[in-house]
mmCIF file of C-alpha atoms in Angstrom:
data_model
loop_
_atom_site.group_PDB
_atom_site.id
_atom_site.type_symbol
_atom_site.label_atom_id
_atom_site.label_comp_id
_atom_site.label_asym_id
_atom_site.label_seq_id
_atom_site.Cartn_x
_atom_site.Cartn_y
_atom_site.Cartn_z
ATOM 1 C CA MET A 1 0.600 2.618 5.352
ATOM 2 C CA THR A 2 0.485 0.693 2.102
ATOM 3 C CA GLY A 3 2.471 -2.432 1.311
ATOM 4 C CA LYS A 4 4.644 -0.372 -1.035
ATOM 5 C CA THR A 5 5.653 1.960 1.767
ATOM 6 C CA HIS A 6 6.370 -0.933 4.126
ATOM 7 C CA SER A 7 8.414 -2.852 1.559
ATOM 8 C CA SER A 8 10.373 0.230 0.462
ATOM 9 C CA ALA A 9 11.274 0.864 4.121
ATOM 10 C CA GLY A 10 12.375 -2.759 4.428
ATOM 11 C CA LEU A 11 14.520 -2.564 1.302
ATOM 12 C CA LEU A 12 16.154 0.581 2.697
ATOM 13 C CA ILE A 13 16.915 -1.208 5.956
ATOM 14 C CA GLY A 14 18.393 -4.173 4.079
ATOM 15 C CA ALA A 15 20.574 -1.835 2.006
ATOM 16 C CA MET A 16 21.797 -0.074 5.144
ATOM 17 C CA VAL A 17 22.610 -3.407 6.814
ATOM 18 C CA ALA A 18 24.447 -4.656 3.708
ATOM 19 C CA THR A 19 26.477 -1.447 3.529
ATOM 20 C CA HIS A 20 27.225 -1.312 7.253
ATOM 21 C CA PHE A 21 28.415 -4.915 7.456
ATOM 22 C CA GLU A 22 30.177 -4.696 4.040
ATOM 23 C CA LEU A 23 28.431 -7.883 2.903
ATOM 24 C CA ASP A 24 29.330 -9.680 -0.310
ATOM 25 C CA LEU A 25 26.868 -9.654 -3.210
ATOM 26 C CA PHE A 26 24.975 -12.812 -2.165
ATOM 27 C CA GLU A 27 24.675 -11.762 1.480
ATOM 28 C CA SER A 28 23.694 -8.210 0.447
ATOM 29 C CA VAL A 29 20.884 -9.389 -1.798
ATOM 30 C CA THR A 30 19.746 -11.841 0.876
ATOM 31 C CA ALA A 31 19.741 -9.158 3.600
ATOM 32 C CA ILE A 32 17.793 -6.758 1.357
ATOM 33 C CA VAL A 33 15.202 -9.391 0.375
ATOM 34 C CA ILE A 34 14.836 -10.647 3.954
ATOM 35 C CA ALA A 35 14.338 -7.115 5.283
ATOM 36 C CA GLY A 36 11.783 -6.432 2.527
ATOM 37 C CA ILE A 37 9.804 -9.541 3.427
ATOM 38 C CA ALA A 38 10.116 -8.875 7.175
ATOM 39 C CA SER A 39 8.785 -5.357 6.651
ATOM 40 C CA ILE A 40 5.484 -6.662 5.277
ATOM 41 C CA PHE A 41 5.263 -9.780 7.481
ATOM 42 C CA PRO A 42 3.369 -8.147 10.394
ATOM 43 C CA ASP A 43 0.423 -7.762 8.002
ATOM 44 C CA ILE A 44 0.041 -11.554 7.949
ATOM 45 C CA CYS A 45 -2.966 -10.754 10.167
ATOM 46 C CA HIS A 46 -4.676 -9.084 7.190
ATOM 47 C CA THR A 47 -5.879 -11.599 4.583
ATOM 48 C CA ARG A 48 -5.890 -9.000 1.779
ATOM 49 C CA SER A 49 -2.303 -7.874 2.361
ATOM 50 C CA LYS A 50 0.501 -8.927 0.010
ATOM 51 C CA ILE A 51 1.842 -11.447 2.521
ATOM 52 C CA GLY A 52 -1.669 -12.545 3.567
ATOM 53 C CA GLN A 53 -2.541 -13.414 -0.042
ATOM 54 C CA ARG A 54 0.630 -15.490 -0.387
ATOM 55 C CA LEU A 55 0.201 -17.351 2.915
ATOM 56 C CA LYS A 56 -3.589 -17.615 2.973
ATOM 57 C CA ILE A 57 -4.001 -20.360 5.563
ATOM 58 C CA LEU A 58 -1.552 -18.818 8.037
ATOM 59 C CA SER A 59 -3.100 -15.388 7.471
ATOM 60 C CA PHE A 60 -6.598 -16.759 8.090
ATOM 61 C CA ILE A 61 -5.489 -18.440 11.334
ATOM 62 C CA VAL A 62 -3.618 -15.379 12.655
ATOM 63 C CA LYS A 63 -6.504 -13.056 11.754
ATOM 64 C CA HIS A 64 -9.036 -15.194 13.611
ATOM 65 C CA LEU A 65 -6.813 -15.795 16.624
ATOM 66 C CA PHE A 66 -5.663 -12.221 17.157
ATOM 67 C CA GLY A 67 -7.339 -9.763 14.785
ATOM 68 C CA HIS A 68 -5.668 -7.007 12.760
ATOM 69 C CA ARG A 69 -2.792 -4.891 14.123
ATOM 70 C CA THR A 70 -2.632 -6.719 17.430
ATOM 71 C CA PHE A 71 -0.143 -9.533 18.150
ATOM 72 C CA THR A 72 1.878 -9.224 14.929
ATOM 73 C CA HIS A 73 2.213 -5.461 15.470
ATOM 74 C CA SER A 74 3.366 -5.750 19.090
ATOM 75 C CA LEU A 75 6.612 -5.687 21.024
ATOM 76 C CA LEU A 76 5.770 -9.205 22.188
ATOM 77 C CA PHE A 77 5.859 -10.449 18.575
ATOM 78 C CA ILE A 78 9.161 -8.661 17.916
ATOM 79 C CA ILE A 79 10.721 -10.102 21.088
ATOM 80 C CA LEU A 80 9.493 -13.635 20.307
ATOM 81 C CA SER A 81 10.862 -13.315 16.759
ATOM 82 C CA TYR A 82 14.220 -12.181 18.143
ATOM 83 C CA TYR A 83 14.263 -15.119 20.551
ATOM 84 C CA LEU A 84 13.485 -17.625 17.754
ATOM 85 C CA LEU A 85 16.143 -16.110 15.494
ATOM 86 C CA THR A 86 18.657 -16.379 18.342
ATOM 87 C CA LEU A 87 17.693 -20.026 18.924
ATOM 88 C CA ILE A 88 18.424 -20.948 15.307
ATOM 89 C CA GLN A 89 21.676 -18.931 15.422
ATOM 90 C CA THR A 90 20.788 -16.476 12.700
ATOM 91 C CA PRO A 91 23.782 -14.368 11.623
ATOM 92 C CA LEU A 92 23.679 -10.917 13.195
ATOM 93 C CA TYR A 93 23.257 -9.024 9.919
ATOM 94 C CA TYR A 94 20.242 -11.155 8.924
ATOM 95 C CA MET A 95 18.763 -10.819 12.418
ATOM 96 C CA ILE A 96 19.087 -7.021 12.272
ATOM 97 C CA SER A 97 17.502 -7.025 8.797
ATOM 98 C CA ILE A 98 14.520 -9.036 10.036
ATOM 99 C CA ILE A 99 13.932 -7.301 13.369
ATOM 100 C CA CYS A 100 14.422 -3.778 11.988
ATOM 101 C CA GLY A 101 12.225 -4.634 8.985
ATOM 102 C CA MET A 102 9.408 -5.689 11.304
ATOM 103 C CA LEU A 103 9.976 -2.697 13.585
ATOM 104 C CA SER A 104 9.768 -0.362 10.602
ATOM 105 C CA HIS A 105 6.342 -1.808 9.800
ATOM 106 C CA VAL A 106 5.080 -1.236 13.324
ATOM 107 C CA ILE A 107 6.488 2.305 13.477
ATOM 108 C CA LEU A 108 4.964 3.219 10.107
ATOM 109 C CA ASP A 109 1.574 1.838 11.193
ATOM 110 C CA MET A 110 1.824 4.005 14.312
ATOM 111 C CA LEU A 111 1.701 6.969 11.900
ATOM 112 C CA THR A 112 -1.845 5.998 10.858
ATOM 113 C CA PRO A 113 -5.048 7.088 12.657
ATOM 114 C CA ARG A 114 -5.747 3.507 13.879
ATOM 115 C CA GLY A 115 -2.302 2.981 15.365
ATOM 116 C CA VAL A 116 -1.279 -0.448 16.682
ATOM 117 C CA ARG A 117 -1.685 -2.545 19.819
ATOM 118 C CA LEU A 118 2.020 -2.192 20.634
ATOM 119 C CA LEU A 119 1.638 -3.597 24.153
ATOM 120 C CA PHE A 120 -0.539 -6.568 23.164
ATOM 121 C CA PRO A 121 -2.232 -8.318 25.018
ATOM 122 C CA LEU A 122 -3.042 -5.015 26.743
ATOM 123 C CA PRO A 123 -5.936 -3.355 24.880
ATOM 124 C CA ILE A 124 -4.068 -0.070 24.394
ATOM 125 C CA ARG A 125 -3.744 1.416 20.901
ATOM 126 C CA VAL A 126 -0.567 3.379 20.307
ATOM 127 C CA ARG A 127 -0.132 5.979 17.581
ATOM 128 C CA PHE A 128 1.953 9.075 17.056
ATOM 129 C CA PRO A 129 0.331 12.464 17.761
ATOM 130 C CA ILE A 130 0.795 13.304 14.085
ATOM 131 C CA HIS A 131 -0.794 10.708 11.811
ATOM 132 C CA PHE A 132 -1.550 10.304 8.136
ATOM 133 C CA ARG A 133 -4.105 8.524 5.998
ATOM 134 C CA THR A 134 -3.038 5.215 4.453
ATOM 135 C CA GLY A 135 -2.547 5.648 0.716
ATOM 136 C CA GLY A 136 -2.423 9.437 0.960
ATOM 137 C CA LEU A 137 0.207 11.890 -0.208
ATOM 138 C CA VAL A 138 2.444 11.425 2.848
ATOM 139 C CA ASP A 139 2.313 7.646 2.420
ATOM 140 C CA LEU A 140 3.345 7.948 -1.230
ATOM 141 C CA SER A 141 6.031 10.503 -0.353
ATOM 142 C CA LEU A 142 7.521 8.186 2.279
ATOM 143 C CA ALA A 143 7.620 5.265 -0.166
ATOM 144 C CA SER A 144 9.315 7.435 -2.787
ATOM 145 C CA THR A 145 11.832 8.811 -0.293
ATOM 146 C CA PHE A 146 12.692 5.332 1.018
ATOM 147 C CA THR A 147 13.178 4.101 -2.555
ATOM 148 C CA LEU A 148 15.447 7.007 -3.504
ATOM 149 C CA LEU A 149 17.511 6.533 -0.337
ATOM 150 C CA THR A 150 17.861 2.817 -1.087
ATOM 151 C CA VAL A 151 19.129 3.542 -4.600
ATOM 152 C CA TYR A 152 21.551 6.125 -3.220
ATOM 153 C CA ILE A 153 22.917 3.761 -0.557
ATOM 154 C CA LEU A 154 23.360 0.905 -3.015
ATOM 155 C CA PHE A 155 24.960 3.059 -5.710
ATOM 156 C CA GLU A 156 26.622 5.763 -3.642
ATOM 157 C CA THR A 157 30.085 5.481 -5.229
ATOM 158 C CA PRO A 158 28.931 5.637 -8.879
ATOM 159 C CA ILE A 159 26.505 8.456 -8.051
ATOM 160 C CA LYS A 160 29.288 10.461 -6.421
ATOM 161 C CA ARG A 161 31.541 9.866 -9.448
ATOM 162 C CA VAL A 162 28.874 11.179 -11.806
ATOM 163 C CA LEU A 163 28.159 14.195 -9.608
ATOM 164 C CA ILE A 164 31.868 15.061 -9.371
ATOM 165 C CA THR A 165 32.273 14.998 -13.149
ATOM 166 C CA TRP A 166 29.252 17.305 -13.540
ATOM 167 C CA ILE A 167 30.424 19.824 -10.962
#
């Protein structure tokens, strides 16, 4: 999947967390931004990704230590991230934003033909039986759907008011 699809999924997750926990404006924006960043973070192993271009040295190191779609796309990475977030006493709503953002990335990459090494360090690639080409029509459709859902979640009350006046 493309960075746009990953980040739109992350923004959707952040919006859902903000709505569920009824966060104030600052916490809502923070949860949405954190989830958006977390949703592209697993691609730190790819030096040409959005996050890899921003954190070039870290991306270079991770790529050469582990390769692409291995450690940073694994359950081990998600569990270690959870453990570190627990150690620094991250508020629950931020922790959910981060972990679910990263999980969304891994799940979306499992929809591609290459899949991911979900059980790293085991050399097993995992992908869904139905998979789609990165950058294709399904990829674009998912990004658009995630974006529309995010807008709806964030502006549900005003949207409902407008729809009621039209009907």
